[in-house]
Tab-separated table of C-alpha atoms in Angstrom:
chain	number	residue	atom	x	y	z
A	1403	ALA	CA	-16.294	55.875	-38.158
A	1404	ALA	CA	-15.391	58.822	-35.548
A	1405	VAL	CA	-15.099	55.866	-32.274
A	1406	ALA	CA	-12.356	54.242	-35.262
A	1407	MET	CA	-9.774	56.870	-35.037
A	1408	LEU	CA	-10.528	57.526	-31.396
A	1409	PHE	CA	-9.730	53.712	-30.703
A	1410	GLY	CA	-6.889	53.963	-33.520
A	1411	ALA	CA	-4.939	57.131	-32.530
A	1412	THR	CA	-5.461	56.269	-28.680
A	1413	ALA	CA	-4.176	52.676	-29.105
A	1414	CYS	CA	-1.670	53.554	-31.811
A	1415	GLY	CA	0.285	56.311	-29.381
A	1416	SER	CA	3.853	56.176	-28.973
A	1417	ASP	CA	3.236	54.818	-25.692
A	1418	GLY	CA	3.847	51.196	-25.932
A	1419	SER	CA	2.376	49.878	-22.489
A	1420	ARG	CA	-1.106	52.250	-23.093
A	1421	ALA	CA	-1.336	50.619	-26.710
A	1422	ALA	CA	-1.315	47.145	-24.800
A	1423	VAL	CA	-3.674	47.444	-22.739
A	1424	LEU	CA	-5.941	48.937	-24.658
A	1425	SER	CA	-5.213	45.982	-27.454
A	1426	THR	CA	-5.470	43.383	-24.501
A	1427	GLY	CA	-7.587	44.303	-21.374
A	1428	ASP	CA	-5.792	44.981	-18.272
A	1429	SER	CA	-7.305	43.480	-15.363
A	1430	SER	CA	-5.760	45.632	-12.938
A	1431	LEU	CA	-7.628	48.755	-13.986
A	1432	ARG	CA	-9.977	50.027	-11.184
A	1433	GLY	CA	-12.520	53.069	-10.633
A	1434	ALA	CA	-13.808	55.765	-12.414
A	1435	ILE	CA	-13.689	59.063	-14.639
A	1436	THR	CA	-14.854	61.352	-16.116
A	1437	VAL	CA	-14.606	62.530	-19.392
A	1438	SER	CA	-15.244	66.263	-20.417
A	1439	ALA	CA	-15.926	65.749	-24.079
A	1440	ALA	CA	-16.835	68.434	-26.945
A	1441	SER	CA	-20.496	67.926	-27.701
A	1442	SER	CA	-19.602	67.111	-31.686
A	1443	LEU	CA	-18.040	64.193	-30.190
A	1444	SER	CA	-19.841	62.866	-27.021
A	1445	GLY	CA	-21.516	60.617	-29.225
A	1446	ALA	CA	-18.078	59.103	-29.901
A	1447	PHE	CA	-17.245	59.234	-26.670
A	1448	GLU	CA	-20.338	57.679	-24.948
A	1449	THR	CA	-19.405	54.478	-27.512
A	1450	LEU	CA	-15.702	54.874	-26.251
A	1451	SER	CA	-16.847	54.530	-22.514
A	1452	ARG	CA	-19.047	51.489	-23.035
A	1453	GLN	CA	-16.192	49.489	-24.655
A	1454	PHE	CA	-13.917	50.853	-22.375
A	1455	ALA	CA	-16.486	49.256	-19.434
A	1456	ARG	CA	-16.643	46.125	-21.299
A	1457	ARG	CA	-12.951	45.578	-21.826
A	1458	HIS	CA	-12.017	46.599	-18.279
A	1459	PRO	CA	-14.224	44.812	-15.729
A	1460	GLY	CA	-14.477	47.175	-12.522
A	1461	THR	CA	-14.163	50.599	-14.908
A	1462	ALA	CA	-17.110	53.385	-15.275
A	1463	VAL	CA	-16.722	55.949	-17.388
A	1464	ASP	CA	-18.514	59.549	-17.649
A	1465	VAL	CA	-19.015	61.614	-20.427
A	1466	ASN	CA	-19.443	65.357	-19.711
A	1467	ALA	CA	-20.789	67.140	-22.638
A	1468	GLY	CA	-21.026	70.547	-23.415
A	1469	SER	CA	-18.998	73.513	-25.391
A	1470	SER	CA	-15.219	72.941	-25.261
A	1471	ALA	CA	-14.898	76.847	-24.028
A	1472	ALA	CA	-17.398	75.874	-21.205
A	1473	LEU	CA	-15.236	72.404	-19.935
A	1474	VAL	CA	-12.216	74.583	-19.721
A	1475	ALA	CA	-13.984	77.531	-17.902
A	1476	GLN	CA	-15.668	74.334	-15.677
A	1477	ILE	CA	-12.209	72.621	-15.506
A	1478	GLU	CA	-10.280	75.671	-14.058
A	1479	GLN	CA	-13.111	76.587	-12.011
A	1480	GLY	CA	-12.563	73.082	-10.067
A	1481	ALA	CA	-15.224	70.484	-11.407
A	1482	PRO	CA	-14.111	66.800	-11.857
A	1483	ALA	CA	-12.809	66.385	-14.923
A	1484	ASP	CA	-10.024	62.968	-15.396
A	1485	VAL	CA	-9.296	63.511	-19.779
A	1486	PHE	CA	-10.530	66.534	-22.041
A	1487	ALA	CA	-11.327	66.005	-25.562
A	1488	SER	CA	-11.814	69.384	-27.306
A	1489	ALA	CA	-13.440	70.564	-30.768
A	1490	ASP	CA	-10.330	72.909	-31.263
A	1491	THR	CA	-6.380	73.481	-30.555
A	1492	THR	CA	-7.018	76.524	-28.845
A	1493	ASN	CA	-9.004	75.005	-25.985
A	1494	MET	CA	-6.974	72.531	-25.145
A	1495	ALA	CA	-3.371	74.813	-25.415
A	1496	LEU	CA	-5.141	77.044	-22.353
A	1497	LEU	CA	-5.705	73.783	-20.021
A	1498	VAL	CA	-1.465	72.537	-21.084
A	1499	ASP	CA	-0.787	76.420	-20.118
A	1500	ALA	CA	-2.235	76.320	-17.398
A	1501	LYS	CA	-0.265	73.021	-16.454
A	1502	ARG	CA	-3.486	71.143	-16.193
A	1503	THR	CA	-3.375	68.255	-18.150
A	1504	LEU	CA	-0.925	65.029	-17.462
A	1505	GLY	CA	1.486	64.848	-20.624
A	1506	ALA	CA	1.632	66.358	-23.470
A	1507	PRO	CA	-2.474	66.391	-26.182
A	1508	THR	CA	-2.784	63.999	-28.770
A	1509	VAL	CA	-5.025	64.628	-31.726
A	1510	ILE	CA	-7.331	62.020	-32.010
A	1511	ALA	CA	-9.278	62.934	-35.137
A	1512	HIS	CA	-10.738	65.500	-38.140
A	1513	ASN	CA	-14.237	66.887	-38.478
A	1514	ARG	CA	-15.489	69.904	-41.729
A	1515	LEU	CA	-18.148	71.556	-41.414
A	1516	THR	CA	-21.441	71.854	-43.411
A	1517	ILE	CA	-24.896	73.314	-44.077
A	1518	VAL	CA	-28.093	71.856	-43.275
A	1519	THR	CA	-31.592	72.579	-43.908
A	1520	LYS	CA	-35.282	71.990	-43.151
A	1521	PRO	CA	-36.777	69.454	-44.214
A	1522	GLY	CA	-37.429	69.723	-48.027
A	1523	ASN	CA	-34.898	72.759	-48.051
A	1524	PRO	CA	-37.804	75.449	-48.089
A	1525	LYS	CA	-35.516	78.334	-48.355
A	1526	ARG	CA	-33.616	76.585	-51.624
A	1527	ILE	CA	-30.436	76.582	-50.031
A	1528	ALA	CA	-27.264	75.054	-52.943
A	1529	THR	CA	-24.126	77.436	-51.259
A	1530	LEU	CA	-22.660	79.701	-48.579
A	1531	ALA	CA	-24.159	82.663	-50.234
A	1532	ASP	CA	-28.219	81.723	-50.040
A	1533	LEU	CA	-27.500	81.738	-46.347
A	1534	THR	CA	-27.018	85.915	-46.480
A	1535	HIS	CA	-30.659	85.836	-48.287
A	1536	GLY	CA	-32.777	86.366	-45.510
A	1537	ALA	CA	-32.955	82.229	-43.819
A	1538	VAL	CA	-33.296	81.958	-40.368
A	1539	VAL	CA	-29.580	80.543	-40.110
A	1540	ALA	CA	-28.146	79.022	-37.012
A	1541	LEU	CA	-24.634	79.413	-35.941
A	1542	CYS	CA	-23.085	78.091	-32.687
A	1543	ALA	CA	-21.735	80.675	-29.914
A	1544	ALA	CA	-19.466	83.134	-31.703
A	1545	THR	CA	-16.777	82.198	-28.462
A	1546	VAL	CA	-16.895	78.341	-29.009
A	1547	PRO	CA	-15.362	76.033	-31.186
A	1548	CYS	CA	-17.907	75.495	-34.007
A	1549	GLY	CA	-19.094	79.015	-33.952
A	1550	LYS	CA	-15.210	80.035	-34.439
A	1551	TYR	CA	-15.067	77.531	-37.619
A	1552	ALA	CA	-18.302	79.308	-38.905
A	1553	ALA	CA	-16.727	82.159	-38.958
A	1554	GLN	CA	-13.676	81.323	-40.657
A	1555	ILE	CA	-15.559	80.219	-43.271
A	1556	LEU	CA	-18.298	83.182	-43.921
A	1557	ASP	CA	-15.077	85.528	-43.485
A	1558	ALA	CA	-13.223	83.427	-46.253
A	1559	ALA	CA	-15.910	83.750	-48.547
A	1560	GLY	CA	-16.517	87.364	-47.820
A	1561	LEU	CA	-19.932	86.540	-46.587
A	1562	SER	CA	-22.233	88.109	-43.948
A	1563	ILE	CA	-25.195	86.899	-42.408
A	1564	PRO	CA	-27.418	89.768	-41.094
A	1565	GLU	CA	-27.250	89.816	-37.513
A	1566	THR	CA	-31.054	90.084	-37.439
A	1567	SER	CA	-31.156	86.079	-39.271
A	1568	ILE	CA	-28.583	85.354	-37.019
A	1569	THR	CA	-30.013	82.964	-33.923
A	1570	ARG	CA	-26.578	81.211	-31.404
A	1571	ASP	CA	-26.360	78.238	-29.593
A	1572	ALA	CA	-24.696	77.128	-26.997
A	1573	ASP	CA	-22.666	74.809	-28.880
A	1574	ALA	CA	-22.683	72.015	-31.714
A	1575	ARG	CA	-25.560	69.536	-31.067
A	1576	THR	CA	-28.351	72.276	-29.981
A	1577	THR	CA	-27.352	74.305	-33.268
A	1578	ILE	CA	-28.299	71.618	-35.285
A	1579	GLY	CA	-31.104	71.026	-33.100
A	1580	ALA	CA	-32.370	74.477	-33.453
A	1581	VAL	CA	-32.572	73.223	-37.425
A	1582	ALA	CA	-34.298	70.282	-36.773
A	1583	ASN	CA	-37.246	70.912	-33.973
A	1584	GLY	CA	-37.901	74.233	-37.156
A	1585	ASP	CA	-36.514	77.070	-34.980
A	1586	ALA	CA	-34.288	77.782	-37.486
A	1587	GLU	CA	-34.340	77.183	-41.571
A	1588	ALA	CA	-30.419	76.532	-41.693
A	1589	ALA	CA	-27.655	75.744	-39.816
A	1590	ILE	CA	-23.377	75.832	-40.378
A	1591	VAL	CA	-22.689	72.198	-38.297
A	1592	TYR	CA	-20.314	69.398	-38.326
A	1593	VAL	CA	-20.743	67.159	-41.399
A	1594	THR	CA	-19.997	64.261	-37.800
A	1595	ASP	CA	-23.190	65.702	-36.230
A	1596	ALA	CA	-25.421	66.435	-39.607
A	1597	ARG	CA	-25.094	62.737	-40.588
A	1598	ALA	CA	-26.454	61.525	-37.131
A	1599	ALA	CA	-29.521	63.614	-37.008
A	1600	GLY	CA	-30.029	61.595	-40.181
A	1601	THR	CA	-33.611	62.410	-42.311
A	1602	SER	CA	-34.708	65.491	-39.406
A	1603	VAL	CA	-32.368	67.973	-41.620
A	1604	VAL	CA	-31.226	68.291	-45.249
A	1605	THR	CA	-27.132	68.175	-45.817
A	1606	VAL	CA	-25.586	71.151	-47.950
A	1607	GLU	CA	-21.914	69.980	-49.054
A	1608	PHE	CA	-20.266	73.230	-50.421
A	1609	PRO	CA	-16.898	72.751	-52.126
A	1610	ALA	CA	-13.737	71.841	-49.465
A	1611	ASP	CA	-11.477	74.932	-50.629
A	1612	GLU	CA	-14.120	77.421	-49.060
A	1613	ASN	CA	-14.308	74.678	-45.785
A	1614	VAL	CA	-12.025	74.522	-42.907
A	1615	ILE	CA	-10.621	71.531	-41.162
A	1616	ALA	CA	-11.585	71.150	-37.389
A	1617	THR	CA	-8.778	68.993	-35.464
A	1618	SER	CA	-9.557	67.467	-31.671
A	1619	PRO	CA	-6.998	66.783	-29.355
A	1620	MET	CA	-7.299	65.000	-26.081
A	1621	ALA	CA	-5.704	65.084	-23.239
A	1622	ALA	CA	-5.367	63.836	-19.278
A	1623	SER	CA	-5.818	66.770	-17.039
A	1624	ARG	CA	-4.501	67.427	-13.746
A	1625	PRO	CA	-5.518	67.047	-10.649
A	1626	SER	CA	-6.844	63.531	-11.348
A	1627	SER	CA	-9.144	61.240	-9.044
A	1628	ALA	CA	-7.701	58.219	-10.913
A	1629	PRO	CA	-4.574	59.594	-12.142
A	1630	GLY	CA	-3.516	55.486	-12.645
A	1631	LEU	CA	-6.870	54.824	-14.830
A	1632	ALA	CA	-7.623	58.507	-17.518
A	1633	PRO	CA	-4.019	58.022	-19.250
A	1634	ALA	CA	-5.410	54.425	-20.120
């Protein structure tokens, strides 16, 4: 679904020539680019990059995955990045304000969050409130999007998980990995990551009015080693 959303959002952009490139292919495209993508988007971009390379022989797309905040810091420090895809609008705005993007960002996907637990759900977690009753809970770092989204959810519900019960991880993938590997008993993560984890975790959904919607924008970044290829 995430891949379909990415293709749809890109191919249906306002730039008609860009849409034509994606729908029919363009043999004139050549070169390699690096896409710095939020870890929650990395699986979709790995698939998308392979499809793009097949559609455009002579091109290659390397995916550099990490937390959105870490990727912004890398780009600001001069790390090569031709395209940036963020898990939130805040980190994208930092690059836009610094005039490090080529054109306006495009929203490519939305996501929401869910609770996951160890297989069998040994702590019998059924609600957000159950996370405050002594389970070891994995959360993303407070400075990265998935951590901020989780904080919004808990604050809106008037809930506070004791810090002694929280383990913090660098990004969305490592946070769900803490549960899958047995280092935590539960976590608040993106729905897409929970689905990708399969039977290694149990998903516990909570009401939509207690959730938040994560917005993911993408933009070509500057300077780029392939300013013609990055927008495509």
